[in-house]
Coordinates of C-alpha atoms in Angstrom, one line a residue:
M1411 CA -14.6 40.5 23.4
P1412 CA -11.6 42.0 21.9
A1413 CA -8.4 40.7 23.4
G1414 CA -6.5 43.0 25.6
L1415 CA -2.9 43.8 26.8
K1416 CA -2.9 40.6 29.5
D1417 CA -4.4 38.0 26.2
V1418 CA -1.5 39.0 23.9
A1419 CA 1.0 38.8 27.1
A1420 CA -0.1 34.9 27.8
R1421 CA -0.1 34.0 24.4
A1422 CA 3.5 35.5 24.2
G1423 CA 4.7 34.1 27.4
V1424 CA 5.4 37.9 28.5
S1425 CA 4.9 40.2 30.9
I1426 CA 2.0 42.7 30.5
K1427 CA 5.1 45.4 30.4
T1428 CA 6.5 44.0 27.7
V1429 CA 3.7 43.7 25.6
S1430 CA 3.2 47.3 26.1
N1431 CA 6.9 48.4 25.4
V1432 CA 6.3 46.4 21.8
V1433 CA 2.7 48.2 21.5
N1434 CA 4.5 51.8 22.3
G1435 CA 7.4 51.4 20.0
Y1436 CA 10.3 51.4 22.6
V1437 CA 13.5 50.2 21.1
H1438 CA 15.2 48.2 23.7
V1439 CA 13.1 45.1 23.2
A1440 CA 15.2 42.1 22.0
P1441 CA 14.2 41.2 18.7
A1442 CA 12.6 37.3 19.0
T1443 CA 10.8 38.9 22.0
R1444 CA 9.2 41.6 19.4
A1445 CA 8.5 39.3 16.8
R1446 CA 6.7 36.5 19.5
V1447 CA 4.8 39.6 21.1
Q1448 CA 3.9 40.7 17.2
A1449 CA 2.9 37.2 16.2
A1450 CA 0.5 37.2 19.3
I1451 CA -0.6 40.3 18.6
D1452 CA -1.8 39.5 14.9
A1453 CA -3.1 36.3 15.9
L1454 CA -5.5 37.6 18.0
G1455 CA -6.4 40.6 16.1
Y1456 CA -5.1 43.0 19.0
V1457 CA -6.0 46.9 18.6
P1458 CA -4.3 49.4 21.3
N1459 CA -6.9 52.1 22.6
M1460 CA -4.9 54.8 20.8
A1461 CA -7.1 57.6 22.9
A1462 CA -5.8 55.9 26.1
R1463 CA -2.8 55.2 25.0
Q1464 CA -2.3 59.2 24.2
L1465 CA -3.5 60.4 27.7
R1466 CA -1.0 57.7 29.4
S1467 CA 1.8 59.2 27.6
G1468 CA 1.0 62.9 26.7
R1469 CA 1.8 62.1 23.0
S1470 CA -0.5 62.2 20.1
G1471 CA 1.0 59.6 17.9
V1472 CA 1.7 61.6 15.2
I1473 CA 5.1 63.1 13.4
A1474 CA 5.8 64.8 10.6
L1475 CA 8.2 64.9 7.6
A1476 CA 9.1 68.0 5.9
V1477 CA 11.1 67.4 2.1
P1478 CA 11.6 70.4 -1.0
E1479 CA 9.5 68.6 -2.8
L1480 CA 7.4 66.0 -3.7
Q1481 CA 7.3 65.2 -7.2
S1482 CA 10.8 64.7 -6.6
P1483 CA 10.8 60.2 -7.3
Y1484 CA 13.8 60.4 -5.0
F1485 CA 12.3 62.3 -2.5
A1486 CA 8.1 60.4 -2.8
E1487 CA 10.3 57.2 -2.2
I1488 CA 11.3 58.3 1.1
A1489 CA 8.4 59.5 2.3
G1490 CA 7.0 56.3 1.6
L1491 CA 9.3 54.4 3.3
I1492 CA 9.3 57.0 6.2
V1493 CA 5.2 56.2 6.5
Q1494 CA 5.5 52.1 6.3
A1495 CA 8.7 52.5 9.3
A1496 CA 6.3 54.9 11.1
E1497 CA 2.9 52.4 10.4
R1498 CA 5.0 50.1 12.3
R1499 CA 4.8 52.0 15.4
S1500 CA 1.4 52.6 14.7
W1501 CA 2.4 56.2 13.7
T1502 CA 0.6 58.7 11.6
V1503 CA 3.1 60.6 9.6
L1504 CA 1.5 64.2 8.4
I1505 CA 4.0 65.7 4.7
D1506 CA 4.9 69.1 4.4
Q1507 CA 6.6 70.2 1.1
T1508 CA 8.8 73.3 1.8
D1509 CA 10.2 73.9 -1.7
G1510 CA 13.3 74.4 -0.5
Q1511 CA 12.1 78.3 0.5
A1512 CA 14.0 79.6 3.7
E1513 CA 10.7 81.2 4.6
R1514 CA 8.6 78.3 4.5
E1515 CA 11.4 76.1 6.5
R1516 CA 12.1 78.7 9.1
D1517 CA 8.4 78.8 9.9
L1518 CA 8.8 74.7 9.9
V1519 CA 11.3 74.6 13.0
E1520 CA 9.8 77.7 14.7
G1521 CA 6.4 75.9 14.8
L1522 CA 3.9 78.1 12.8
R1523 CA 2.8 74.8 10.6
R1524 CA 3.0 72.0 13.8
H1525 CA -0.2 70.8 15.6
A1526 CA 0.6 68.4 18.1
I1527 CA 3.3 66.3 16.5
D1528 CA 5.9 64.4 18.9
G1529 CA 8.3 64.5 16.2
L1530 CA 9.6 65.7 13.2
I1531 CA 11.9 63.8 10.1
F1532 CA 13.3 67.7 8.3
S1533 CA 15.6 67.2 4.8
P1534 CA 16.6 71.2 4.7
L1535 CA 18.1 72.7 1.8
A1536 CA 17.7 76.2 3.0
L1537 CA 18.9 76.4 6.7
A1538 CA 21.9 75.7 8.1
G1539 CA 23.1 75.5 11.8
E1540 CA 21.7 76.4 14.7
E1541 CA 18.9 77.8 12.6
L1542 CA 17.4 74.6 12.5
A1543 CA 17.0 74.3 16.0
L1544 CA 13.1 73.4 16.8
R1545 CA 11.9 76.5 19.1
D1546 CA 9.7 74.2 21.5
G1547 CA 12.1 71.3 21.8
T1548 CA 10.5 68.8 19.4
P1549 CA 12.5 66.0 18.8
M1550 CA 13.8 66.0 15.1
V1551 CA 15.8 64.1 12.9
L1552 CA 17.6 65.8 10.1
L1553 CA 18.0 64.1 6.2
G1554 CA 20.0 65.1 3.3
E1555 CA 23.4 66.8 2.7
R1556 CA 22.6 70.5 4.1
V1557 CA 23.6 70.0 7.5
W1558 CA 26.6 68.4 9.4
H1559 CA 27.4 68.6 13.1
G1560 CA 23.6 70.6 13.6
P1561 CA 21.6 70.5 17.0
A1562 CA 19.7 67.1 15.7
D1563 CA 20.3 63.9 14.6
H1564 CA 21.3 63.4 11.0
V1565 CA 21.0 60.6 8.4
A1566 CA 22.7 61.2 5.3
I1567 CA 25.4 59.4 2.3
D1568 CA 28.5 60.3 1.6
N1569 CA 28.1 62.1 -1.6
T1570 CA 31.1 63.1 -2.2
A1571 CA 32.3 59.2 -1.9
A1572 CA 29.3 58.3 -4.2
A1573 CA 29.9 61.0 -7.0
A1574 CA 33.5 59.4 -6.7
D1575 CA 32.7 56.6 -7.4
A1576 CA 30.1 57.2 -10.4
T1577 CA 32.9 59.2 -12.3
R1578 CA 35.2 56.1 -11.6
H1579 CA 33.0 54.2 -13.2
L1580 CA 32.8 56.1 -16.4
T1581 CA 36.9 56.1 -15.9
A1582 CA 37.0 52.6 -16.0
L1583 CA 35.5 52.2 -19.0
G1584 CA 38.7 54.6 -20.3
R1585 CA 36.0 58.0 -21.2
R1586 CA 38.6 60.3 -20.9
R1587 CA 36.5 63.7 -21.9
I1588 CA 33.9 63.4 -18.9
A1589 CA 31.3 66.3 -18.3
A1590 CA 29.0 67.1 -15.3
I1591 CA 25.6 68.2 -15.1
G1592 CA 24.1 69.6 -12.1
V1593 CA 26.6 72.2 -11.3
Q1594 CA 25.2 74.9 -8.9
D1595 CA 26.9 78.1 -7.8
R1596 CA 24.8 79.2 -4.5
P1597 CA 25.7 78.2 -1.3
S1598 CA 22.8 76.3 -0.1
A1599 CA 23.0 73.8 -2.8
V1600 CA 25.4 71.5 -1.0
T1601 CA 24.2 68.5 -2.4
A1602 CA 25.7 70.0 -5.8
H1603 CA 29.0 71.0 -4.2
Q1604 CA 29.6 67.5 -2.9
R1605 CA 28.4 65.8 -6.1
L1606 CA 31.0 67.9 -7.8
A1607 CA 33.9 67.6 -5.3
G1608 CA 33.8 63.8 -6.1
Y1609 CA 33.6 64.0 -9.9
R1610 CA 36.5 66.0 -9.6
A1611 CA 38.5 64.0 -7.5
A1612 CA 37.6 60.9 -9.7
L1613 CA 39.3 63.2 -12.4
A1614 CA 42.7 63.7 -10.4
E1615 CA 42.9 59.9 -9.5
A1616 CA 42.4 59.0 -13.6
G1617 CA 45.2 61.5 -14.5
L1618 CA 42.2 63.5 -16.7
P1619 CA 42.3 67.6 -16.1
V1620 CA 39.3 69.2 -15.1
D1621 CA 38.0 71.0 -17.7
P1622 CA 35.4 73.8 -16.7
A1623 CA 33.5 73.5 -20.0
L1624 CA 32.3 70.6 -19.2
E1625 CA 31.1 71.3 -15.8
M1626 CA 27.8 72.2 -17.1
P1627 CA 25.4 73.9 -14.6
A1628 CA 21.8 73.2 -14.2
D1629 CA 19.4 75.7 -12.9
G1630 CA 17.2 72.5 -11.1
F1631 CA 17.1 68.4 -11.0
H1632 CA 15.0 68.2 -13.3
R1633 CA 14.4 66.3 -16.7
V1634 CA 14.1 69.8 -18.7
D1635 CA 17.5 71.0 -17.3
G1636 CA 19.2 67.6 -18.5
A1637 CA 18.3 67.7 -21.3
A1638 CA 19.0 71.4 -21.8
A1639 CA 22.4 71.1 -20.2
M1640 CA 23.2 68.3 -22.5
A1641 CA 22.1 69.9 -25.6
R1642 CA 24.9 73.1 -24.4
L1643 CA 27.5 70.2 -24.1
F1644 CA 26.7 68.7 -27.4
D1645 CA 26.7 72.5 -29.0
L1646 CA 30.5 72.6 -27.7
E1647 CA 33.6 72.1 -30.0
S1648 CA 34.3 68.7 -28.5
P1649 CA 32.0 67.2 -27.0
P1650 CA 31.8 64.6 -23.7
D1651 CA 32.6 60.9 -24.4
A1652 CA 30.9 60.1 -20.9
V1653 CA 28.9 62.5 -18.7
F1654 CA 27.9 61.9 -14.7
C1655 CA 24.6 63.5 -14.2
F1656 CA 24.3 64.7 -10.3
N1657 CA 20.9 62.6 -10.2
D1658 CA 19.1 60.3 -11.9
L1659 CA 16.4 63.3 -13.4
L1660 CA 19.0 65.2 -15.2
A1661 CA 20.3 62.1 -16.5
L1662 CA 16.9 61.2 -18.2
G1663 CA 16.6 64.6 -19.5
A1664 CA 20.0 64.3 -21.0
M1665 CA 19.6 61.2 -22.9
R1666 CA 16.7 62.0 -24.5
T1667 CA 18.9 65.0 -25.9
L1668 CA 21.1 62.6 -27.0
L1669 CA 18.6 59.7 -28.7
S1670 CA 17.1 63.0 -30.7
R1671 CA 20.3 63.9 -31.7
G1672 CA 21.0 60.7 -33.0
V1673 CA 24.1 60.2 -30.2
S1674 CA 24.1 56.2 -29.3
V1675 CA 24.1 56.1 -25.5
P1676 CA 26.6 54.6 -24.6
G1677 CA 28.4 53.6 -27.8
D1678 CA 29.7 57.3 -28.4
V1679 CA 28.4 58.8 -24.8
A1680 CA 28.1 56.7 -21.6
L1681 CA 25.7 58.4 -19.0
I1682 CA 25.4 57.8 -15.1
G1683 CA 22.8 59.2 -12.7
F1684 CA 22.3 59.0 -9.1
D1685 CA 19.2 57.9 -6.7
D1686 CA 18.3 55.0 -8.8
I1687 CA 14.4 56.1 -9.2
E1688 CA 12.4 53.4 -10.9
D1689 CA 12.3 55.5 -13.8
G1690 CA 15.9 55.0 -15.1
R1691 CA 15.3 51.1 -14.4
F1692 CA 12.7 51.0 -17.3
S1693 CA 14.3 53.8 -19.5
T1694 CA 15.7 52.7 -23.1
P1695 CA 18.1 52.4 -22.4
T1696 CA 18.5 51.5 -18.5
L1697 CA 20.5 53.7 -16.7
S1698 CA 23.5 53.6 -15.0
T1699 CA 23.3 55.1 -11.7
V1700 CA 24.6 55.6 -7.8
A1701 CA 21.8 53.7 -5.2
P1702 CA 21.5 55.0 -1.9
D1703 CA 20.6 52.7 0.7
A1704 CA 16.9 54.6 0.8
P1705 CA 14.9 52.0 3.1
R1706 CA 18.1 52.2 5.4
I1707 CA 18.0 55.8 5.3
A1708 CA 14.2 55.8 6.4
Q1709 CA 14.3 53.2 8.6
L1710 CA 17.0 55.0 10.9
A1711 CA 15.1 58.3 10.7
V1712 CA 12.2 56.9 12.1
D1713 CA 14.6 55.0 14.8
L1714 CA 16.5 58.0 15.8
L1715 CA 13.1 59.6 16.6
A1716 CA 11.7 56.6 18.5
E1717 CA 14.3 56.9 20.8
R1718 CA 14.2 60.8 21.5
L1719 CA 11.1 60.3 22.3
S1720 CA 11.5 57.4 24.8
D1721 CA 13.0 57.4 28.3
G1722 CA 16.6 56.3 27.6
P1723 CA 19.6 57.8 27.8
A1724 CA 19.1 58.2 23.7
A1725 CA 16.7 61.0 24.9
A1726 CA 19.0 63.5 26.2
G1727 CA 22.3 62.6 24.3
A1728 CA 24.5 64.7 22.3
P1729 CA 23.5 64.5 17.9
R1730 CA 24.8 61.7 16.1
E1731 CA 25.9 61.6 12.4
L1732 CA 24.7 58.7 10.6
R1733 CA 26.5 57.5 7.1
V1734 CA 24.1 55.0 5.2
D1735 CA 26.0 53.3 2.5
H1736 CA 25.6 53.2 -1.5
R1737 CA 26.2 51.3 -4.2
L1738 CA 26.9 51.6 -7.7
V1739 CA 24.5 49.7 -9.7
A1740 CA 25.9 49.6 -13.8
R1741 CA 23.1 49.1 -16.5
E1742 CA 22.7 50.0 -20.1
S1743 CA 23.6 53.6 -20.5
T1744 CA 27.5 52.8 -19.3
S1745 CA 27.8 48.7 -20.1
G1746 CA 25.9 48.4 -23.6

């Protein structure tokens, strides 16, 4: 006969209610107790009756994740980490791609594309403020830089500080003509605005002037954009001796242009990116970068959503703004 809640409770030495709380993902369970219950579940091979659980709770056990693009290694990594965190709560994740288009993001928040989901984790690019309020009251957690002080819990890193750290790394190497690749003028390009601000702040700190010719626009944050931007930089009369790229894909494209022109990295040009994607760890040279704590971002997003779905005080509390740490990773593209 399959093991039941009573069997798990007896083996773990806890009440049936405690086992139920662990199975249903309630956050207010002591870590040691949760571990003991999970060990009993694993030992007995207990499998929750999902249909009965959903009927009792009125929930589907399904959440949605919406990101701008899945071809981006950063968003792909975040999606995978969120799926893993959700699996630990026996949740299924539906993944949607918005392409950063206002109409698709608006459809999402107005409920046209959601089907019996318990909550939403959403990284918006086009919408902001109250436009992001879900019409049916479904719990939501926001990711990324687009929204601060919005209608839902929000998890992000400090992009301005992180960009300043990347640029500061280059100034500490003695580089004095430092370019930036990834500048974007449109209002929705908040990530680019914040990283440009951090870049400028670090230049000012080092006593270096801001040179508009070195602030290179990019239509997108992909390899082809980085390659084209670097080619324009090296058509200048005075090319840069270092470049901060607003993400790693831009940096990898820029590196290709440099190497194809016989420019030494980092001998002639030091290069740093942002995101710490896997490709940068295997490029030649390996890519220096800023590494957001992606596992922490994913875990926090799922935990915040679970709190909103619980019956505890957080369920109806005010939206929370949580910042996640980042670290600078120096590799061969800056240190040789």
